[in-house]
Coordinates of C-alpha atoms and ligand atoms in Angstrom, one line a residue:
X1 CA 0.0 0.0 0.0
X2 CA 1.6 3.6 -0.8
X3 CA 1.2 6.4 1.3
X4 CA -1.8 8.0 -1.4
X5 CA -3.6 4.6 -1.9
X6 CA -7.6 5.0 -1.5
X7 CA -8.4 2.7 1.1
X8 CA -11.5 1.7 2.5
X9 CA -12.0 0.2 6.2
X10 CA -15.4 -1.2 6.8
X11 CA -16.6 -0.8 9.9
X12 CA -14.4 1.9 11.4
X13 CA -16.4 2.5 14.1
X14 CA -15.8 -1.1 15.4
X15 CA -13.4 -1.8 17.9
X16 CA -11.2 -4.1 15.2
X17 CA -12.1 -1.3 12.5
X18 CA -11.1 1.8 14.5
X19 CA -8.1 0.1 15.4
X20 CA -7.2 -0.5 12.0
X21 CA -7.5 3.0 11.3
X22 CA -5.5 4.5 14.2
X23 CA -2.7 1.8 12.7
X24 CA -3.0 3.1 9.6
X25 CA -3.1 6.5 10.4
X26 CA 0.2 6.0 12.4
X27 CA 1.9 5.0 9.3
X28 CA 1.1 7.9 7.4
X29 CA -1.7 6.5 5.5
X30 CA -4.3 9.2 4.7
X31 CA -6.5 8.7 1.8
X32 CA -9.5 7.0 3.5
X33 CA -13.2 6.2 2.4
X34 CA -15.4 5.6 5.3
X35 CA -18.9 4.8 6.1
X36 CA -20.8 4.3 8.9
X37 CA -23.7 1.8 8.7
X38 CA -26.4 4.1 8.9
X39 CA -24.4 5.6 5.9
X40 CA -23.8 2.3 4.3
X41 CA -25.9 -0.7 5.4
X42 CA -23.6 -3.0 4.1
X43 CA -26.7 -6.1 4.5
X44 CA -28.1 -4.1 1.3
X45 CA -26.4 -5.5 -2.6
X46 CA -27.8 -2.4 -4.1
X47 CA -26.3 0.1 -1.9
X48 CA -22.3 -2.1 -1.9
X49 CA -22.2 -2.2 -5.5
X50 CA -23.1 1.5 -6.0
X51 CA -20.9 2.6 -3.1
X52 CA -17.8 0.7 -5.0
X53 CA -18.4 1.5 -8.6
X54 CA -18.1 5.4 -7.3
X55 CA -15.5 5.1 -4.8
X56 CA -13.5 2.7 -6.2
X57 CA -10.9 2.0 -3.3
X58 CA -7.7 0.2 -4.0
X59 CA -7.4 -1.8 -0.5
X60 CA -10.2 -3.2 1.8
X61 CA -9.9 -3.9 5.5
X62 CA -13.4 -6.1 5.8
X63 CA -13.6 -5.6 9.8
X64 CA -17.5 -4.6 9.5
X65 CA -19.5 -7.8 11.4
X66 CA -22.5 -8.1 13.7
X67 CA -20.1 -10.2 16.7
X68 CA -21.0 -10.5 20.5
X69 CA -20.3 -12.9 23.2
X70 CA -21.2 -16.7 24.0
X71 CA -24.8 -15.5 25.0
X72 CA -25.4 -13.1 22.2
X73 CA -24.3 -15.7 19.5
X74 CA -26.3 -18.4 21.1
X75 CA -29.5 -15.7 20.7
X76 CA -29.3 -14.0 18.2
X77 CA -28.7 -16.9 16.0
X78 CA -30.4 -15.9 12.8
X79 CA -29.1 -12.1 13.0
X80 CA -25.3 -13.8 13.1
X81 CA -25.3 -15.4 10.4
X82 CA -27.7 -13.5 7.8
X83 CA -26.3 -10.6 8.7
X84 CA -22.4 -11.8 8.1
X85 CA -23.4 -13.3 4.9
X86 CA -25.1 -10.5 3.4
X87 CA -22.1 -8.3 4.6
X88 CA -19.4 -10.7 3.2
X89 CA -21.5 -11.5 -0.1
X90 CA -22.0 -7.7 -1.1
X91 CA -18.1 -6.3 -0.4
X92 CA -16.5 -9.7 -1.5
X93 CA -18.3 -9.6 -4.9
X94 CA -18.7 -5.7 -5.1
X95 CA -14.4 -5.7 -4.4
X96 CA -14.2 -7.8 -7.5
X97 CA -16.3 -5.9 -10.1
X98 CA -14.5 -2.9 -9.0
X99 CA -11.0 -3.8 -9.1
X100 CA -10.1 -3.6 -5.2
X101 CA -6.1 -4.7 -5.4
X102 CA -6.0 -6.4 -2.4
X103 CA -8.8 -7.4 0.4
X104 CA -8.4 -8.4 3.9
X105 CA -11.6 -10.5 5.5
X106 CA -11.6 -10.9 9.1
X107 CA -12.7 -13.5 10.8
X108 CA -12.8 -15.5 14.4
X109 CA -11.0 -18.2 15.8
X110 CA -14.5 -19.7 16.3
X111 CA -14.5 -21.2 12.6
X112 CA -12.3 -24.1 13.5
X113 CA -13.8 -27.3 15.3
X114 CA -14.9 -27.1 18.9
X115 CA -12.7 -30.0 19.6
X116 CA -9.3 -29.6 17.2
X117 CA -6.4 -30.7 18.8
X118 CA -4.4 -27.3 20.4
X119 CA -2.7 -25.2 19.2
X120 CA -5.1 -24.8 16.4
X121 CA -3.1 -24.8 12.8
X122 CA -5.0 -23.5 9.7
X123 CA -5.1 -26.5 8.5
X124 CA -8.0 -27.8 10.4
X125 CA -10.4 -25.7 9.2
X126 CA -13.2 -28.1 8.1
X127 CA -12.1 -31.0 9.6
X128 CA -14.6 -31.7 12.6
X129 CA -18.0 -30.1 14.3
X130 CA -18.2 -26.9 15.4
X131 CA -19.2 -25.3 18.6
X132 CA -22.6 -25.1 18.9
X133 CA -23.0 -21.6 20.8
X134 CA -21.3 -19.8 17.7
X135 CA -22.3 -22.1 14.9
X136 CA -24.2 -19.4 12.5
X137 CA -21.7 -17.1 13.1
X138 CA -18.9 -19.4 12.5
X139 CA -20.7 -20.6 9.3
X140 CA -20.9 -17.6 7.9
X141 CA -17.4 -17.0 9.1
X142 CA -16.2 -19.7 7.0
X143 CA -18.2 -19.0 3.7
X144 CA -16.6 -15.6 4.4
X145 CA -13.0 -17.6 4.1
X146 CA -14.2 -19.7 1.2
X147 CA -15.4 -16.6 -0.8
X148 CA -12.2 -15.2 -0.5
X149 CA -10.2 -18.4 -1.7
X150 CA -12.8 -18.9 -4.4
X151 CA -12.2 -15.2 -5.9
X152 CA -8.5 -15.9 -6.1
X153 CA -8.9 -19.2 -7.1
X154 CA -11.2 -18.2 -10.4
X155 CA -10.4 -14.5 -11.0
X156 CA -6.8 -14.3 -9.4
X157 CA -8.2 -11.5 -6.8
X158 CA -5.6 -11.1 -4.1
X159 CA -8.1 -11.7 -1.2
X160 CA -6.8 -13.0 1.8
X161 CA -8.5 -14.1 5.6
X162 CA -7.2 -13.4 8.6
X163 CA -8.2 -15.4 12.0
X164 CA -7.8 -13.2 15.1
X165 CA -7.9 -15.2 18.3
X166 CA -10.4 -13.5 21.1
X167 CA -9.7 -9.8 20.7
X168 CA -10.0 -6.6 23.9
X169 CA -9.4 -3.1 23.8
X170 CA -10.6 0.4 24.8
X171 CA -13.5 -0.2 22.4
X172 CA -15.1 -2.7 23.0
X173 CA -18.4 -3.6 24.4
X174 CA -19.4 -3.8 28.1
X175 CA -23.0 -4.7 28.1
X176 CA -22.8 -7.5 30.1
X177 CA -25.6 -9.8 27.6
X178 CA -23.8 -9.1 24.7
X179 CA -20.5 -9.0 25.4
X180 CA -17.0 -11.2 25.7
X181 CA -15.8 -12.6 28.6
X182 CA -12.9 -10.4 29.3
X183 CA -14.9 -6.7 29.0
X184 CA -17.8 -7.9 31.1
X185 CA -15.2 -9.5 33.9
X186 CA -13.6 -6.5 34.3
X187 CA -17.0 -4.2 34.3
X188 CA -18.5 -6.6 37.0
X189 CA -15.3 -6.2 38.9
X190 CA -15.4 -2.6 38.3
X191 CA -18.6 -1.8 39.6
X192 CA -18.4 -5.0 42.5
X193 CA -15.8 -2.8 43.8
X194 CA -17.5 0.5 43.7
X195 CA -20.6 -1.0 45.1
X196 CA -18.7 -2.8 48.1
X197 CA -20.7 -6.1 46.6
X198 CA -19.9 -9.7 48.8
X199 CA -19.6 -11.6 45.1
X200 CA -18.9 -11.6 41.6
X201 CA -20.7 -14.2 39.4
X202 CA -18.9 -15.9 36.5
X203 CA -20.6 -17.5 34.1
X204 CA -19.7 -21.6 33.3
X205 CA -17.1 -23.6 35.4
X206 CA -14.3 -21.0 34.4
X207 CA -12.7 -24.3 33.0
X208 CA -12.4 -23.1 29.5
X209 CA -9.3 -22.0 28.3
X210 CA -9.3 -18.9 26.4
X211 CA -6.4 -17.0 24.3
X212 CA -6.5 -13.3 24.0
X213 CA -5.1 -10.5 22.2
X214 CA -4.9 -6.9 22.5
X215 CA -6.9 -5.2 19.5
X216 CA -3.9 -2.5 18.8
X217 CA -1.0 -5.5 18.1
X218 CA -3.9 -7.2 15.9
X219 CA -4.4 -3.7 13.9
X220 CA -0.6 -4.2 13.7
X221 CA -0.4 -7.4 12.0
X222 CA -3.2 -6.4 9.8
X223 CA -1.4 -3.7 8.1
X224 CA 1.6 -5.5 8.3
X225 CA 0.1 -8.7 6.4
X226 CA -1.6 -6.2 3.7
X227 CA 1.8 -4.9 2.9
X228 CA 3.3 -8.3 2.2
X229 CA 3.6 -8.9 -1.2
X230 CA 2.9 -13.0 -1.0
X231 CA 1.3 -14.2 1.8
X232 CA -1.0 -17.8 2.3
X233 CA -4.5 -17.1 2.0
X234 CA -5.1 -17.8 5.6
X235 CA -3.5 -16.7 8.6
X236 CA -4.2 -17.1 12.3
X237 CA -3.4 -14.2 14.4
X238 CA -2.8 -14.7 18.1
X239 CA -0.4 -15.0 20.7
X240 CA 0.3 -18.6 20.9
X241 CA -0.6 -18.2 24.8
X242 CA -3.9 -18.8 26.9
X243 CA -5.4 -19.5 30.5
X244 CA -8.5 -20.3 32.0
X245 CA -11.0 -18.6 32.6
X246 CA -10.9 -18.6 36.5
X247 CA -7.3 -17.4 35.9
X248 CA -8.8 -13.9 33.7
X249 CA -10.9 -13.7 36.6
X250 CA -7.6 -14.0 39.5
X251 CA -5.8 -11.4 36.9
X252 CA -9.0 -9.2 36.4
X253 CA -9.7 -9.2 40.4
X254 CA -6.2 -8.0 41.1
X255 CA -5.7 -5.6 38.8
X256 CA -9.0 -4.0 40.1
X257 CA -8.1 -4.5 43.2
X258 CA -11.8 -5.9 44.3
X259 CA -11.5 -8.5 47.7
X260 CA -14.6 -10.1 47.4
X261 CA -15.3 -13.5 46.7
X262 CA -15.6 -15.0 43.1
X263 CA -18.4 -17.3 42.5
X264 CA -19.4 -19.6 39.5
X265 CA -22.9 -20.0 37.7
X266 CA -22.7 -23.2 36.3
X267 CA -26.1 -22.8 34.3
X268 CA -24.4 -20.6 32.0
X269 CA -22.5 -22.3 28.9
X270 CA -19.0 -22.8 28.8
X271 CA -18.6 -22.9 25.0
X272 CA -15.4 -24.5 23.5
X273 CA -13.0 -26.3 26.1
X274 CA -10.2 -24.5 24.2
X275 CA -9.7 -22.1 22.3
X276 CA -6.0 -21.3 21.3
X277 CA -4.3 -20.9 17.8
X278 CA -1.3 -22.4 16.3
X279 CA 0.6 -18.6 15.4
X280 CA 3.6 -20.4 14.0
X281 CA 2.7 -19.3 10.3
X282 CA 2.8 -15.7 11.8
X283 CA 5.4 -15.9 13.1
X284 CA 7.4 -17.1 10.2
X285 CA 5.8 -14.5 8.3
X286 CA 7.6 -12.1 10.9
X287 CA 5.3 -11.2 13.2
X288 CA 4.6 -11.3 16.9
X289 CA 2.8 -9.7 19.4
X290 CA 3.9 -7.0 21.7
X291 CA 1.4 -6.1 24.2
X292 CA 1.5 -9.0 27.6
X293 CA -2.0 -9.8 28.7
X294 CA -1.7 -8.2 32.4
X295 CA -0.5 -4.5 30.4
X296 CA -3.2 -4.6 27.7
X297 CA -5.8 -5.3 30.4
X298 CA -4.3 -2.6 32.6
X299 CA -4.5 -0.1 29.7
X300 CA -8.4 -1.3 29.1
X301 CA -9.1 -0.8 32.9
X302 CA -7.3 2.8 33.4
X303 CA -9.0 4.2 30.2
X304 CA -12.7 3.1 29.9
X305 CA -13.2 2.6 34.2
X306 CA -10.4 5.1 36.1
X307 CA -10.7 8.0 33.4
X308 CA -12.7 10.6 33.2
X309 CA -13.5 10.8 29.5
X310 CA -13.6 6.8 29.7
X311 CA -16.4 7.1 32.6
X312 CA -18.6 9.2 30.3
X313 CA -17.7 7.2 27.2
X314 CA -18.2 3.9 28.8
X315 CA -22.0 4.6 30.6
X316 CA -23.1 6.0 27.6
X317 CA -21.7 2.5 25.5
X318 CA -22.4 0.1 28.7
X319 CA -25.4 0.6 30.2
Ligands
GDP1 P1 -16.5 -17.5 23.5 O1 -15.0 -17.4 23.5 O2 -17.0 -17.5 22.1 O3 -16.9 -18.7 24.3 O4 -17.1 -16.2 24.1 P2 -17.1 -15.4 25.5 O5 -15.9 -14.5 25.5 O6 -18.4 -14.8 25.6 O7 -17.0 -16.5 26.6 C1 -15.8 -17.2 27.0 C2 -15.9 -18.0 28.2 O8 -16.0 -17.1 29.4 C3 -17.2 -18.9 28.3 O9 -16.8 -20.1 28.9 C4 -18.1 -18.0 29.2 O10 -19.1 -18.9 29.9 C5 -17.1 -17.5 30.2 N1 -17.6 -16.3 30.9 C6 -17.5 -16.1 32.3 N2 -18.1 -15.0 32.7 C7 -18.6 -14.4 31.6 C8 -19.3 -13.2 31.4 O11 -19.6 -12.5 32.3 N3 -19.6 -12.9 30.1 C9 -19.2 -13.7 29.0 N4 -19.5 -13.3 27.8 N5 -18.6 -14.9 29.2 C10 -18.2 -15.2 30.5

């Protein structure tokens, strides 16, 4: 990508998107086209095509996705995966007629089988069941993938997927039905504090094991895997490092500094056992990354709870 290259990030207003952005920003990028979704519904063919025949950008970062957490997916079941069809469908073709040079999709570590052995390699995409909870959203996840592979494989596009492992940041969401397990640990921690509450309820057994990775070193290895000249068509990103969930919720406690007692609701689901990715294609590519759990949550906790403009920011998101 040079410096004047149109590019287009869809959904920029997401916490992967904006991320992106910032990243590219950083680097000196500056010609963007950007929409939000009541600008762009993305869901809606007519409105894609139109949107690329006139704008005609040369890269796209595909971040735009309706995503939540375990309960949200196992809800919302239809919305998950109409919604990331129609979104993937539209730009993946759209990109095509008008001649994007190169397209990153993003996907979720979700699309591989609930029980592959661990680390997860690429390979094993398609090779057993999936998790239940996520299932529409991993199913459209994967056509997303196998759009992608098709395109290059019939038209030569250069459209490549990329796999992030369980993703946190200052943007994310803490509404505690909707959202991952790390944002709405360290929101009930948060306000279990404040409130001088006995307990704080986890859902499941906190048995799972669960990798995670701070949303500013993915936006890294985005734009870093966009300016490679050859690269496979699908690449996990991760950190090659996990814990369990009743270990996030140790880390979370202390870093919040809440003495109460953690307790476990065993009627909620616990989703995939495990969940960690194989990053040694990444990492021959010549990428790793830089941000250690403990700092990234620190820098999640001190902006959107301890901060002022994070306080404001985060009641009007969160509740
Ligand atoms: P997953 O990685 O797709 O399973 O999605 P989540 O991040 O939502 O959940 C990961 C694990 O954390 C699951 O085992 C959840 O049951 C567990 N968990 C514990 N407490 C919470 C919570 O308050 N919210 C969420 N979303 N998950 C929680």
């Amino acid at each position: 990508m040079h410096p004047t290259d149109k590019i287009y990030v869809a959904g920029h207003r997401g916490m992967v998107g904006s991320a992106i952005l910032k990243r590219l920003q950083e680097l000196g990028y500056s010609h963007f086209v950007l929409r939000t979704s009541e600008e762009l519904d993305l869901r809606n063919q007519a409105q894609v095509f139109s949107f690329f025949q006139q704008e005609k950008p040369d890269y796209v970062f595909l971040a735009a996705a309706r995503v939540g957490g375990i309960l949200a997916n196992n809800t919302f079941r239809a919305e998950f995966i109409y919604d990331n069809l129609q979104i993937e469908a539209n730009v993946i073709h759209a990109a095509y007629l008008s001649g994007v040079k190169k397209l990153m999709f993003l996907g979720s570590s979700c699309i591989y089988p609930r029980l592959a052995p661990q680390p997860i390699k690429e390979s094993y995409l398609l090779t057993g069941p999936l998790e239940p909870t996520n299932e529409p959203y991993a199913i459209a996840k994967i056509a997303g993938i196998k759009l992608c592979e098709a395109y290059r494989a019939q038209y030569g596009c250069h459209f490549i997927s990329v796999m992030p492992t369980n993703l946190y940041g200052i943007h994310d969401n803490f509404d505690l039905a909707t959202s991952h397990v790390l944002p709405a640990l360290l929101r009930k921690f948060h306000e279990a504090k404040l409130n001088h509450a006995p307990e704080v309820v986890v859902w499941g057994t906190g048995k799972p094991r669960r990798e995670f990775l701070y949303v500013d070193d993915l936006a890294d290895a985005c734009v870093y895997l966009m300016n490679l000249e050859e690269e496979p068509d699908l690449v996990n990103i991760g950190t090659g490092e996990d814990l369990s969930i009743a270990e996030l919720a140790t880390l979370i406690q202390k870093i919040v500094g809440y003495t109460g007692k953690v307790v476990y609701d065993t009627s909620k689901p616990d989703g995939t056992p495990r969940k960690l990715l194989d990053v040694s294609l990444l990492h021959s590519l010549g990428w790793r990354h830089k941000t250690p759990l403990e700092e990234g949550i620190r820098k999640v906790y001190e902006a959107v709870f301890l901060s002022q403009a994070g306080q404001t920011d985060h009641k009007k998101r969160a509740v």
